[in-house]
PDB file of C-alpha atoms in Angstrom:
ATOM      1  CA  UNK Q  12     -56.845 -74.430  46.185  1.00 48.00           C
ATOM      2  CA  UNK Q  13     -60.753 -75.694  46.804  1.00 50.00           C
ATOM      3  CA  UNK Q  14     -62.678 -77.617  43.797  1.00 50.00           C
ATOM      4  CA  UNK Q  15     -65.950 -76.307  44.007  1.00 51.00           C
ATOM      5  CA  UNK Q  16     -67.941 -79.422  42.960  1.00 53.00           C
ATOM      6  CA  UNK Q  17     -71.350 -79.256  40.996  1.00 54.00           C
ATOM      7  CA  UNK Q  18     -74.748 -80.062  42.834  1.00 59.00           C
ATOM      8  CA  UNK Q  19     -75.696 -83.338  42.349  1.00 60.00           C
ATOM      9  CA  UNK Q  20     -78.268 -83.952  39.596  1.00 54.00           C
ATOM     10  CA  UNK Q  21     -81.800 -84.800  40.846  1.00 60.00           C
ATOM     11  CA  UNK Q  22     -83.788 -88.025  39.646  1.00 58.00           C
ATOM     12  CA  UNK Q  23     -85.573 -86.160  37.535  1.00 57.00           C
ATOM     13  CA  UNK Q  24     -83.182 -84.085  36.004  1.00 57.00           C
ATOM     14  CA  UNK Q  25     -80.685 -86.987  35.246  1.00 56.00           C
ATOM     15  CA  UNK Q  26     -83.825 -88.982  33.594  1.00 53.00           C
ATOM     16  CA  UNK Q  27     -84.152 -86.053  31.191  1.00 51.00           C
ATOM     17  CA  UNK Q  28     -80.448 -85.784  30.040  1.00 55.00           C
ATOM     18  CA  UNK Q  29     -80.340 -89.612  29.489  1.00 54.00           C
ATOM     19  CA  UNK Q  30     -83.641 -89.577  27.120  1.00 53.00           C
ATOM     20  CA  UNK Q  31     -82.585 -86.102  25.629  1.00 53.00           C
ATOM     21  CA  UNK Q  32     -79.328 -86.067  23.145  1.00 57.00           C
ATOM     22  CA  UNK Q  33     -77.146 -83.094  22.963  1.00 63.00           C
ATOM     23  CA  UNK Q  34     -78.484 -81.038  19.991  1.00 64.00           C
ATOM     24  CA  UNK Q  35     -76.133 -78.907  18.326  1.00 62.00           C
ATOM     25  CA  UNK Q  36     -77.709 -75.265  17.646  1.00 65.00           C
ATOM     26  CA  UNK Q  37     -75.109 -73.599  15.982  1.00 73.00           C
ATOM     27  CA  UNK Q  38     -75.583 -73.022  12.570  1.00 70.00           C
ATOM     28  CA  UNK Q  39     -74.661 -74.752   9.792  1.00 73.00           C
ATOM     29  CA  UNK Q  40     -74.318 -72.512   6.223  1.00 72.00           C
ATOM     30  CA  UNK Q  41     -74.076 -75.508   4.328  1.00 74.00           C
ATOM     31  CA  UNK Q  42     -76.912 -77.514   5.550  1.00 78.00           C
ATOM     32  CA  UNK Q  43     -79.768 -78.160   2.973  1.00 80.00           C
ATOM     33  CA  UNK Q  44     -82.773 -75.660   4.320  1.00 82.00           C
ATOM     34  CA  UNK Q  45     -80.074 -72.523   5.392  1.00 80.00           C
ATOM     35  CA  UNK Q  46     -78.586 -72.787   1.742  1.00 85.00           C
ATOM     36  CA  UNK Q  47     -82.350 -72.720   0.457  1.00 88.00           C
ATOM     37  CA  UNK Q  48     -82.861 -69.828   2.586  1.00 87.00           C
ATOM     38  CA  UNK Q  49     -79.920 -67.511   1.458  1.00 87.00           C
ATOM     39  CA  UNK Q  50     -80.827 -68.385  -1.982  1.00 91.00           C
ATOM     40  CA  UNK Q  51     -84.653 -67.637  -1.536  1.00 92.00           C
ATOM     41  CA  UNK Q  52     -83.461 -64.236   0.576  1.00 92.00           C
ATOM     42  CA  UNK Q  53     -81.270 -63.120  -2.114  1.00 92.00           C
ATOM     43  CA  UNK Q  54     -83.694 -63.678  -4.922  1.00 93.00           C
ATOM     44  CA  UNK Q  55     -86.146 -61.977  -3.392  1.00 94.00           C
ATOM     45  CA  UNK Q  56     -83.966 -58.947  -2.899  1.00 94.00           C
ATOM     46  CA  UNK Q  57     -82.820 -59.232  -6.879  1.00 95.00           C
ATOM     47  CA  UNK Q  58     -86.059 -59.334  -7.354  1.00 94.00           C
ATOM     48  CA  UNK Q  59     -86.601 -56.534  -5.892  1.00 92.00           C
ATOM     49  CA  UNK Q  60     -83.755 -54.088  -6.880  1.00 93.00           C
ATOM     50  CA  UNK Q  61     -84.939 -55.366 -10.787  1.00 93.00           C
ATOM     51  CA  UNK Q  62     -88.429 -54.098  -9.788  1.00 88.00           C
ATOM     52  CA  UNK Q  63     -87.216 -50.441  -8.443  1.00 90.00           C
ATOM     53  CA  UNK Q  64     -84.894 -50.066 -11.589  1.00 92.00           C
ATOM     54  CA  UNK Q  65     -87.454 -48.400 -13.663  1.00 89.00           C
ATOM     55  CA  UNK Q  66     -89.321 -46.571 -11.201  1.00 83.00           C
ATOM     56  CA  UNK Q  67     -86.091 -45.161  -9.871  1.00 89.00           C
ATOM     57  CA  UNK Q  68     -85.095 -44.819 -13.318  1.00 91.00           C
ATOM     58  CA  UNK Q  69     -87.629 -42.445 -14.296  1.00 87.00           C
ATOM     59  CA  UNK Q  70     -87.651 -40.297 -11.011  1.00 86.00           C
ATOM     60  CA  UNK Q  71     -84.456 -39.733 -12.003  1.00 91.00           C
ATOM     61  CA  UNK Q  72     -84.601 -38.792 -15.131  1.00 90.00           C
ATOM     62  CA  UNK Q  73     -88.189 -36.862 -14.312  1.00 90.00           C
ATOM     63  CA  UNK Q  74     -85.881 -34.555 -11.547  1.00 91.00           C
ATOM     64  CA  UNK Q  75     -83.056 -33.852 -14.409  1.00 91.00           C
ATOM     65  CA  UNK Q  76     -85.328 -32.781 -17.036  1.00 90.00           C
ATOM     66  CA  UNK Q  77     -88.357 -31.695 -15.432  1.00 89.00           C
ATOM     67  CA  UNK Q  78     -87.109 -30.094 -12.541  1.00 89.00           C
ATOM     68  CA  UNK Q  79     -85.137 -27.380 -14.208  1.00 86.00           C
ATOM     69  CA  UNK Q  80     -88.260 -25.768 -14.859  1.00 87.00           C
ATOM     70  CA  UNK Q  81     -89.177 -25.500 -11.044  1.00 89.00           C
ATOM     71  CA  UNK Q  82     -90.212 -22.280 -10.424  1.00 89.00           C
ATOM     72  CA  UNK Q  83     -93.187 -20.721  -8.554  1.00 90.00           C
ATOM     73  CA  UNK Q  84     -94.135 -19.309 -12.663  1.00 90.00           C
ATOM     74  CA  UNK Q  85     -94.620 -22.827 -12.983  1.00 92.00           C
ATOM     75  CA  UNK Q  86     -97.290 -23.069 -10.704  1.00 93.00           C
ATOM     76  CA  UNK Q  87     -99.362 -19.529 -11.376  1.00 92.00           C
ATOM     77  CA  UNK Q  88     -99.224 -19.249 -14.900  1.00 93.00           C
ATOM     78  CA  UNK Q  89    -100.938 -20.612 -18.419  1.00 94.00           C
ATOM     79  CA  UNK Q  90     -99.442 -22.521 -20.912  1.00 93.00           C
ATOM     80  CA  UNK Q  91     -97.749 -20.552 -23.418  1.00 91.00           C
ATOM     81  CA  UNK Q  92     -98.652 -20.555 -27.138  1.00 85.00           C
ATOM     82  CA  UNK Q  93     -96.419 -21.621 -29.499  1.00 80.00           C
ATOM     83  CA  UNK Q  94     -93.074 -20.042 -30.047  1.00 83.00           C
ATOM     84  CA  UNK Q  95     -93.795 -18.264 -26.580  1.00 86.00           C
ATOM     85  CA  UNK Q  96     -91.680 -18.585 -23.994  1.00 87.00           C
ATOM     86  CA  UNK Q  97     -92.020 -19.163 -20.047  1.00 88.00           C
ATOM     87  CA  UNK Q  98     -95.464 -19.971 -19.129  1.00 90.00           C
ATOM     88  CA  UNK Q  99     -96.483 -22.602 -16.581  1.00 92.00           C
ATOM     89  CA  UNK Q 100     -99.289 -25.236 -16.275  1.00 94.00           C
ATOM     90  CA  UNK Q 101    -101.450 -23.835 -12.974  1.00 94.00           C
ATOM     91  CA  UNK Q 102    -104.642 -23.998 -15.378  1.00 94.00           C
ATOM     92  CA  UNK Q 103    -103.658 -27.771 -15.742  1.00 95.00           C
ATOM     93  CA  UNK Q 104    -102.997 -28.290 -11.238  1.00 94.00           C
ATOM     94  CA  UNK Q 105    -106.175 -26.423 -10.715  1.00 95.00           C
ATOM     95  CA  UNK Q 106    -108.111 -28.624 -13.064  1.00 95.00           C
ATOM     96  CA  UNK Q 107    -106.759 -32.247 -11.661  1.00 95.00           C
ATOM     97  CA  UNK Q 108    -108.024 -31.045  -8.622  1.00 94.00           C
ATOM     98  CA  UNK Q 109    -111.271 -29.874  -9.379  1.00 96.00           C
ATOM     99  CA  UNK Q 110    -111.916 -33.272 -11.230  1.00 96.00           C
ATOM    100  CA  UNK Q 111    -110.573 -35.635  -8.913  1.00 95.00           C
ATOM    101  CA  UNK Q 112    -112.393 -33.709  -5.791  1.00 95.00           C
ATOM    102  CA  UNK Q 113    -115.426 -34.248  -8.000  1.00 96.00           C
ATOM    103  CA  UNK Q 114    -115.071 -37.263  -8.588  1.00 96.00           C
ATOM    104  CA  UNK Q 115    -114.223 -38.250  -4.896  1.00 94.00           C
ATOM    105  CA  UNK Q 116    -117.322 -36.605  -3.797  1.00 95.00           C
ATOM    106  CA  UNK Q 117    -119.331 -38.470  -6.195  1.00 95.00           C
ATOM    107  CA  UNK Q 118    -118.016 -41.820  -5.444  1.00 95.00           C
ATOM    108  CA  UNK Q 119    -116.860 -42.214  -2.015  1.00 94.00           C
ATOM    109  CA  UNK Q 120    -120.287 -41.684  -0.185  1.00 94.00           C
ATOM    110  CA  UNK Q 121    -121.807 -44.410  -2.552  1.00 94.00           C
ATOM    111  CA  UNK Q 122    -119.280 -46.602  -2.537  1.00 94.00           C
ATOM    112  CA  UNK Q 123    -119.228 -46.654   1.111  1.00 93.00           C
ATOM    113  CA  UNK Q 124    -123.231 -47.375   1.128  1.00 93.00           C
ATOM    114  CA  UNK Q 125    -122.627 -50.471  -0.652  1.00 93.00           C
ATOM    115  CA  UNK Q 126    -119.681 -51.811   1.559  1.00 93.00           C
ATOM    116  CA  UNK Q 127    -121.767 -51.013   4.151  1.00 92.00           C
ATOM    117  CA  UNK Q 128    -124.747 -52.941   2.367  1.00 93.00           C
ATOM    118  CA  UNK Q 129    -122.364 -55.965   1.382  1.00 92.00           C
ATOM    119  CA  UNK Q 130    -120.552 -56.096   4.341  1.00 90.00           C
ATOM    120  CA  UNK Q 131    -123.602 -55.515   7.328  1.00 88.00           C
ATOM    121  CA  UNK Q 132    -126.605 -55.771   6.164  1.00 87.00           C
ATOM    122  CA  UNK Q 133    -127.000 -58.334   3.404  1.00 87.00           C
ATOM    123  CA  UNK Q 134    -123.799 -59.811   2.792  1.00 87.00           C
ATOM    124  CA  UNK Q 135    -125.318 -63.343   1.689  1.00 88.00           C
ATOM    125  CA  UNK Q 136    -127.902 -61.689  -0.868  1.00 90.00           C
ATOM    126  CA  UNK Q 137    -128.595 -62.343  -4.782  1.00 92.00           C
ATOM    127  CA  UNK Q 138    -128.107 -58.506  -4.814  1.00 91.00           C
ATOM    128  CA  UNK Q 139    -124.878 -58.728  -3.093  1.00 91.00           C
ATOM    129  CA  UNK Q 140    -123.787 -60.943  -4.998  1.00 92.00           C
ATOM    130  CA  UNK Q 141    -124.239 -59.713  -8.306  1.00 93.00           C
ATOM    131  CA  UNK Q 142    -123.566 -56.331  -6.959  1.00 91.00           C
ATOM    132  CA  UNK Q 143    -119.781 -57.955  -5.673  1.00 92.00           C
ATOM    133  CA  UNK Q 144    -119.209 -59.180  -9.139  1.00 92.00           C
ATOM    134  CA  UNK Q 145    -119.816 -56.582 -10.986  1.00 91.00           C
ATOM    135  CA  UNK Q 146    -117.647 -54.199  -8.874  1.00 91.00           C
ATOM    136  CA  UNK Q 147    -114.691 -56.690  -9.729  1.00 91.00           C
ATOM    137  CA  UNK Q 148    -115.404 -56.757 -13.290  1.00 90.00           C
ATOM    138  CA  UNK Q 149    -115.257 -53.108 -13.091  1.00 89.00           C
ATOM    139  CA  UNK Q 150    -111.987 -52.416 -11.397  1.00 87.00           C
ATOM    140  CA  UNK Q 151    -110.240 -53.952 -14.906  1.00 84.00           C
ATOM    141  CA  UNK Q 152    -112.593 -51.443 -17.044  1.00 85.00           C
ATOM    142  CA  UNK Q 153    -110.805 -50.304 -19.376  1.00 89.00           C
ATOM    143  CA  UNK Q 154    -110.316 -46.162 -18.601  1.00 91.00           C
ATOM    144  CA  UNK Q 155    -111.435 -45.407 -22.142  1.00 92.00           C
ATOM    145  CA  UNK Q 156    -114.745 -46.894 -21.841  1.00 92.00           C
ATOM    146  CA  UNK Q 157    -115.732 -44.846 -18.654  1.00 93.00           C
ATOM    147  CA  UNK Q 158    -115.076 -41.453 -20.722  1.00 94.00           C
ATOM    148  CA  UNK Q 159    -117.182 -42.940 -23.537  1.00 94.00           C
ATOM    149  CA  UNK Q 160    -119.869 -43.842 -21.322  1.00 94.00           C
ATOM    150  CA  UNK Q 161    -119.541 -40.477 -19.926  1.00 95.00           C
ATOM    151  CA  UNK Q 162    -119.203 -38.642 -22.982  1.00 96.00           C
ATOM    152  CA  UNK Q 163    -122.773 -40.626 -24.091  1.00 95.00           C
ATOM    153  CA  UNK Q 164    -124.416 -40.051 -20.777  1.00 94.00           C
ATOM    154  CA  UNK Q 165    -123.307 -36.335 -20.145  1.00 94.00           C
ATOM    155  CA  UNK Q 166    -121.813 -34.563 -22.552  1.00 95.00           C
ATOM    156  CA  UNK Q 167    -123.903 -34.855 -25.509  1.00 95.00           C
ATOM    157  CA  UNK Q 168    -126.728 -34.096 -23.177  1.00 94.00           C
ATOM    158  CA  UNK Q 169    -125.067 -30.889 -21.586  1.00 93.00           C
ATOM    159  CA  UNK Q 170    -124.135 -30.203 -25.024  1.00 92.00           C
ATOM    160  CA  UNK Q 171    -120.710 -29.235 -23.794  1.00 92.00           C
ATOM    161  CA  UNK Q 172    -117.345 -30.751 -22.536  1.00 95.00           C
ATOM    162  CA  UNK Q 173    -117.005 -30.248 -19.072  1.00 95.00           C
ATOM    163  CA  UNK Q 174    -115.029 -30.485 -15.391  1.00 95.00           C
ATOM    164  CA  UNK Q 175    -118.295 -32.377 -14.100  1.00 96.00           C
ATOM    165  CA  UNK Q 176    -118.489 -34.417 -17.110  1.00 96.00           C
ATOM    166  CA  UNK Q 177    -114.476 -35.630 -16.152  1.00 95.00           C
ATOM    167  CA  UNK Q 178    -115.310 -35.681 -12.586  1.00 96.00           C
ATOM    168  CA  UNK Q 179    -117.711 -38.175 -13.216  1.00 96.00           C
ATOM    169  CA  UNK Q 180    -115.961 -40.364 -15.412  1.00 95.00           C
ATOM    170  CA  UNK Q 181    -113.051 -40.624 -13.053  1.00 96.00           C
ATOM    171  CA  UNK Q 182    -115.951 -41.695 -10.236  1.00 95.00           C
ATOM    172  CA  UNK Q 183    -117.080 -44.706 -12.160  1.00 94.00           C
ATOM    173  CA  UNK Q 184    -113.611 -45.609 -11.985  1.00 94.00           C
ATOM    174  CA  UNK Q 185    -113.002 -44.252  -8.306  1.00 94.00           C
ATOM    175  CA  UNK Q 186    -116.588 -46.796  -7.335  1.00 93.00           C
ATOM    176  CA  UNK Q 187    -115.397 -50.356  -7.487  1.00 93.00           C
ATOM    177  CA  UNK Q 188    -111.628 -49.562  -6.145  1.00 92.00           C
ATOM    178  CA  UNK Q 189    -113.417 -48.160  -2.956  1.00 94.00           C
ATOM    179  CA  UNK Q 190    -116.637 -50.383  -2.168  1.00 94.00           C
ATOM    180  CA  UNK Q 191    -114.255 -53.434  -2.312  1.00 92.00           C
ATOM    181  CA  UNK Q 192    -111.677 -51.954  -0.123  1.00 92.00           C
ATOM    182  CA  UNK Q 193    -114.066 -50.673   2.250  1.00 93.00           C
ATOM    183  CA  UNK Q 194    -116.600 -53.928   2.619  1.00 93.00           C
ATOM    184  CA  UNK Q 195    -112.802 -56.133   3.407  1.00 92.00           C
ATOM    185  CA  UNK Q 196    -111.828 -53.721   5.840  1.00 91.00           C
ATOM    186  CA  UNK Q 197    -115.549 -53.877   7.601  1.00 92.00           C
ATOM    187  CA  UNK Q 198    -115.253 -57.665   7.227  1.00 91.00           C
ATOM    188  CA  UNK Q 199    -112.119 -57.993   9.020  1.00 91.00           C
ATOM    189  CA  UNK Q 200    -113.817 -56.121  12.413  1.00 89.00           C
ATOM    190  CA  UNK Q 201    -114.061 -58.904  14.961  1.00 89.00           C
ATOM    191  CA  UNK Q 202    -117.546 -60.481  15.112  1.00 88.00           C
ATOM    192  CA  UNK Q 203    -117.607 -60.490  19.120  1.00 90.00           C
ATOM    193  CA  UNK Q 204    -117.014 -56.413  18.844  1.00 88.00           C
ATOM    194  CA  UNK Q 205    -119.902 -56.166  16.870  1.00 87.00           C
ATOM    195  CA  UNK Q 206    -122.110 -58.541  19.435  1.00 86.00           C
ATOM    196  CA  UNK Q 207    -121.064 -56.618  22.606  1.00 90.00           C
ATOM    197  CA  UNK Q 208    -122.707 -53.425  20.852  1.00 87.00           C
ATOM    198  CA  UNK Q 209    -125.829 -55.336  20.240  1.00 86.00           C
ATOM    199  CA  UNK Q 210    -126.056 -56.919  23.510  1.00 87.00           C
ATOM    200  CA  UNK Q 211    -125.802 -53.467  25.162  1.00 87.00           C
ATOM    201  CA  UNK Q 212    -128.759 -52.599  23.537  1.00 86.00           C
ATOM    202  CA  UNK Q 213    -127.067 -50.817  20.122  1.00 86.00           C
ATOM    203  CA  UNK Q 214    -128.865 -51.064  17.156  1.00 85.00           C
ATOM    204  CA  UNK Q 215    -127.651 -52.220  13.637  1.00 85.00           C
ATOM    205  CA  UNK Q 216    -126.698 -48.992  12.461  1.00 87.00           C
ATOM    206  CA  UNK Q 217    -125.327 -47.603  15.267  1.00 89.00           C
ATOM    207  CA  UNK Q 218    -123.054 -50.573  16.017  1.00 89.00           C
ATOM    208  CA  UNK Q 219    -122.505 -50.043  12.015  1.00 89.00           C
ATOM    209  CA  UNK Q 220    -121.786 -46.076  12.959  1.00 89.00           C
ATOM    210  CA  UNK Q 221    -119.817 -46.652  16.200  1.00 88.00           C
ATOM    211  CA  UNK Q 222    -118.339 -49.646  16.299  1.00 89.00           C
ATOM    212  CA  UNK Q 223    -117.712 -50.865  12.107  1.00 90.00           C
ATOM    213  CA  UNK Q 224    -116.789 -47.971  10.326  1.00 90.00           C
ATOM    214  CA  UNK Q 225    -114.163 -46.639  12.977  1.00 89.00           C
ATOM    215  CA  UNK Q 226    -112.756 -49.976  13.679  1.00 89.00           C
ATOM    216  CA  UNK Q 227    -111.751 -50.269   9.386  1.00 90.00           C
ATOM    217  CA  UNK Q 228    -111.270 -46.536   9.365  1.00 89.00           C
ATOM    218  CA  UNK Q 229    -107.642 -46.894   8.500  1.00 88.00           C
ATOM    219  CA  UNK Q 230    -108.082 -49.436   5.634  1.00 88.00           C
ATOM    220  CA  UNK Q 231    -110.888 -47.708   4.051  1.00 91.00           C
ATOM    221  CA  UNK Q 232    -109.297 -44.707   4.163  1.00 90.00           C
ATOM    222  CA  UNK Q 233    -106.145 -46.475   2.635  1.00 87.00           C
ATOM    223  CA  UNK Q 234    -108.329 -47.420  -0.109  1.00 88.00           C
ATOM    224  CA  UNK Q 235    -109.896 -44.164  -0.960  1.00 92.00           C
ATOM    225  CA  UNK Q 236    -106.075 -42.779  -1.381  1.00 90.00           C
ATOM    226  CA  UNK Q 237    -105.169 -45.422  -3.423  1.00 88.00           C
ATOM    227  CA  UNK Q 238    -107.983 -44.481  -5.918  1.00 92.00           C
ATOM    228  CA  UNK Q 239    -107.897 -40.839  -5.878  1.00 92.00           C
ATOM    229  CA  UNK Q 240    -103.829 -41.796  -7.245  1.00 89.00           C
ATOM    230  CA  UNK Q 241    -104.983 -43.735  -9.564  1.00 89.00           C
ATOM    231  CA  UNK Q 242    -107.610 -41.483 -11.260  1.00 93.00           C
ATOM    232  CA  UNK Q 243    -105.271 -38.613 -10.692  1.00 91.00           C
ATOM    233  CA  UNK Q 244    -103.300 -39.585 -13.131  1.00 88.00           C
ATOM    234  CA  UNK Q 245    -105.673 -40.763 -16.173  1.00 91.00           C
ATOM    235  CA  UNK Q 246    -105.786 -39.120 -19.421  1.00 91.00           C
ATOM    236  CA  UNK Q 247    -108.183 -41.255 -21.507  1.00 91.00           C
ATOM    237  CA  UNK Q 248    -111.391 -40.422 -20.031  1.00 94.00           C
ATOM    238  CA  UNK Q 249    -110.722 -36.993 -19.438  1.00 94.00           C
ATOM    239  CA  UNK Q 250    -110.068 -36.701 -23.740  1.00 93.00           C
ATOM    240  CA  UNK Q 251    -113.715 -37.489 -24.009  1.00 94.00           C
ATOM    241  CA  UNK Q 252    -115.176 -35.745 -20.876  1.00 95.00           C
ATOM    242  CA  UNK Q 253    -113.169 -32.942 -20.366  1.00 95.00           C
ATOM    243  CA  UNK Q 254    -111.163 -32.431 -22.678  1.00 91.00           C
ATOM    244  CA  UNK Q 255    -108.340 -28.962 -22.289  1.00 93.00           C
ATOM    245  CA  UNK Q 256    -108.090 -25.727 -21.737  1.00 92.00           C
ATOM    246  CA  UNK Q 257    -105.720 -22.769 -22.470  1.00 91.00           C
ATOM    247  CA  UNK Q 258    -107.642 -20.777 -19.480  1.00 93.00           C
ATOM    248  CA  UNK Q 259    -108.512 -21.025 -15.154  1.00 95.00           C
ATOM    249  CA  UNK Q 260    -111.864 -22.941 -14.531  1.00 94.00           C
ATOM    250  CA  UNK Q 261    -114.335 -20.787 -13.923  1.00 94.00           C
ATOM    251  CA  UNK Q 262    -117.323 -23.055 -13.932  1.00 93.00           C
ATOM    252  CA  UNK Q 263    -116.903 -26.849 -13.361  1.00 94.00           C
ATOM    253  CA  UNK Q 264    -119.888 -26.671 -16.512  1.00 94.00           C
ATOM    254  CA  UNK Q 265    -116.637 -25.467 -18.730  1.00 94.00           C
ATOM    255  CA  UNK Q 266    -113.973 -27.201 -19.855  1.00 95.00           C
ATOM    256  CA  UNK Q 267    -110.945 -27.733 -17.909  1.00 94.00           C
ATOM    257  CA  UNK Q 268    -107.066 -28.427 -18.728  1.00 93.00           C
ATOM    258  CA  UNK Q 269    -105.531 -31.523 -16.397  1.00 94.00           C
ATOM    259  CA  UNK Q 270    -102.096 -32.402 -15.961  1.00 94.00           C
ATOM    260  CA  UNK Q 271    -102.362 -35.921 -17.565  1.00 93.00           C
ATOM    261  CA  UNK Q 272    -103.813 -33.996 -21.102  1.00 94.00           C
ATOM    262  CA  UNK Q 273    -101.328 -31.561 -20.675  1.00 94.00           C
ATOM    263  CA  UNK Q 274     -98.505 -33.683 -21.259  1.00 94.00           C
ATOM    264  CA  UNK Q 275     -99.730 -35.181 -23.915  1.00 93.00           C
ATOM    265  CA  UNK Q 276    -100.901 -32.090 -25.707  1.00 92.00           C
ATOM    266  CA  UNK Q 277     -97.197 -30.603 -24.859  1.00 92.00           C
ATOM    267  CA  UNK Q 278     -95.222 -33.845 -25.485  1.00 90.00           C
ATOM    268  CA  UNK Q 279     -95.708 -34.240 -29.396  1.00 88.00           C
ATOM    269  CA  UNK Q 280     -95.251 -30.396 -29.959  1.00 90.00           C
ATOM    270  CA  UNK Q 281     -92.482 -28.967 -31.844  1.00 89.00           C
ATOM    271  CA  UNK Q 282     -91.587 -26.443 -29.216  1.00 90.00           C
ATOM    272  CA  UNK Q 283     -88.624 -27.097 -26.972  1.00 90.00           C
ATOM    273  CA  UNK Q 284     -90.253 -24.769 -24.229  1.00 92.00           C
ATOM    274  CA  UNK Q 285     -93.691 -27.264 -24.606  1.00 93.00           C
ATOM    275  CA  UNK Q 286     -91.827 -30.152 -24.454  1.00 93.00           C
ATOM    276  CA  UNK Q 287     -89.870 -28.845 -21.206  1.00 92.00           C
ATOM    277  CA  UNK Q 288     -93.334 -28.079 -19.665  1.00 94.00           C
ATOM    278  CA  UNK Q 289     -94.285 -31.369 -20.059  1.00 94.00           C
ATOM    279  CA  UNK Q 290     -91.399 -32.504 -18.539  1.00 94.00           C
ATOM    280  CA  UNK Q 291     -92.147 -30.709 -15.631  1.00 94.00           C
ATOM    281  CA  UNK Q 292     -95.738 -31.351 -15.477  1.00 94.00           C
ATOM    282  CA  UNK Q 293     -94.902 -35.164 -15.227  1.00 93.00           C
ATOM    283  CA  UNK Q 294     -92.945 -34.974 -12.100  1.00 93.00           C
ATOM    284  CA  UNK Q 295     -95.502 -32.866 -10.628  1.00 93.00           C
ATOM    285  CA  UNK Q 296     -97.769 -36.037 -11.642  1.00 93.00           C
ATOM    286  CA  UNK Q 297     -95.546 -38.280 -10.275  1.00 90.00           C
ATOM    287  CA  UNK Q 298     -94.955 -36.799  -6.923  1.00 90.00           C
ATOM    288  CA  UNK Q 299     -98.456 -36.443  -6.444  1.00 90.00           C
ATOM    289  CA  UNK Q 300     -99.228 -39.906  -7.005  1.00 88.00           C
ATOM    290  CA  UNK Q 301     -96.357 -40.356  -5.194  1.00 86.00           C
ATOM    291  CA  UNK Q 302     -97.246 -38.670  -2.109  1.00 87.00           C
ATOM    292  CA  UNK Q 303    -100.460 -40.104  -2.666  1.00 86.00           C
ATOM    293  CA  UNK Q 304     -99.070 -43.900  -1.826  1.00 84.00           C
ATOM    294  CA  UNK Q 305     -96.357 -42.896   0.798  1.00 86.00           C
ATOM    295  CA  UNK Q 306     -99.672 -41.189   2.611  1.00 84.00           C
ATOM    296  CA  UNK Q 307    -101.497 -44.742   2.358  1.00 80.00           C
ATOM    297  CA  UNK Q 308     -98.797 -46.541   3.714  1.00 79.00           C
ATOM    298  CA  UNK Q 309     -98.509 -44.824   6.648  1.00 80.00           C
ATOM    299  CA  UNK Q 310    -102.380 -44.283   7.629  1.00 77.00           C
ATOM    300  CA  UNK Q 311    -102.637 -48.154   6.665  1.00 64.00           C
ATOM    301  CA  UNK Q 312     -99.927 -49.121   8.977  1.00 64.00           C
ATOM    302  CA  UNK Q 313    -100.922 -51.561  11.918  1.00 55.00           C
ATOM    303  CA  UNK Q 314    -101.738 -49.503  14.916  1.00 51.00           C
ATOM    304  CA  UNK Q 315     -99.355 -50.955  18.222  1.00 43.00           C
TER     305      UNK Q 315
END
């Protein structure tokens, strides 16, 4: 039976075993930093589970009592009177859409003007500046304010409540979420990108055309969903812009029902069928918004 013998270690190698000790790499639970990570780990996760508690708590409770009422009446027909019964709330769908597509087209092409302005063109300037600040102080307005200002601005003047006059209160608040989002995402494009297209001869707005806005694409566009779930779901301005309706929008100079008013309106009625529309009208709310997120989290993700 041969030994096979190992191969002689070289100067080198025999130098570096005498200066380096054996190191132990197995791990140890009950040294100081891996018990400060399982505890940190599992507090997080508490933390966590605490925090979906109540939003799983009401999806569940939203799919017991208002999906009972799923039906496609629910989606094609008006809201009942009282002691009716059936009915639906496709008056109420049709007019959060109208208003929020209002409002998005209101806000979205002026709010990305002034990230483009705050980000590109004068980033550094008193106007910037002031123009940065105020778009902070605006994004905790209070809802309730915007459909005052609204109601000051528009209605009295149109003389009349309105789809517009909501569309454009939910802008003021759709403005600030937006132009902030959008000038961070076009201040996060490398610098060098943005030199390359000038040094081939580009000019400032079309490296701001071709090489900016596509580059932040995804976050700006993460940004706009984010604020067209938030106003999709406000009531208070809409009390004072737009107020409700029993009827389809026919005219966005009319005014229009919207799911958010709906539930409240149905919510403190008498009427078990009202109060079951409601119900049901809040997890169509909620899986809107809903969707609304899940869709920003995946055109947000990091591109491999």
């Amino acid at each position: 039976m041969s030994v096979v013998s190992e191969p002689p270690l070289s100067a080198g190698q025999a130098a570096a075993s005498a200066v380096v000790p054996n190191i132990n790499l197995q791990r140890n639970p009950f040294e100081l930093r891996a018990m400060q990570s399982v505890l940190l780990t599992g507090g997080t996760w508490l933390v966590a589970a605490l925090g979906a508690v109540p939003l799983l708590s009401v999806i569940y409770m939203l799919l017991v009592k208002g999906g009972a009422r799923l039906s496609p009446e629910l989606f094609t027909e008006l809201p009942p009177a009282g002691f009716e019964i059936g009915g639906g709330i496709g008056n109420a769908i049709q007019g959060t859409l109208v208003t929020v597509a209002i409002a998005s087209a209101l806000s979205i092409p002026l709010a990305l003007l002034a990230a483009i302005y705050l980000a590109e063109l004068r980033p550094d300037s008193h106007l910037a500046n002031w123009a940065r600040f105020l778009s902070k102080v605006l994004t905790g307005f209070p809802s309730i304010l915007a459909g005052v200002f609204v109601y000051a601005a528009v209605v009295i003047v149109m003389g009349s409540y309105s789809a517009l006059a909501g569309g454009i209160a939910l802008a003021v608040l759709m403005l600030p979420t937006v132009t902030l989002t959008a000038e961070g995402a076009m201040r996060m494009v490398p610098q060098r990108m943005k030199d390359a297209a000038i040094g081939m001869g580009c000019t400032r707005a079309q490296v701001v055309w071709s090489v900016t806005l596509p580059t932040a694409l995804p976050s700006v566009v993460t940004g706009i969903i984010l604020a067209v779930a938030r106003v999709a779901g406000e009531s208070a301005p809409l009390l004072f812009t737009a107020l409700f309706s029993n009827y389809w929008l026919r005219s966005v100079t009319e005014p229009t029902a919207s799911l958010s008013i709906l539930i409240f309106n149905f919510s403190s009625m008498p009427f078990d069928n009202q109060i079951e529309l409601a119900w049901s009208a809040s997890l169509v709310l909620v899986l809107i918004v809903l969707g609304f997120n899940i869709l920003s989290r995946f055109i947000g993700r990091p591109q491999v």
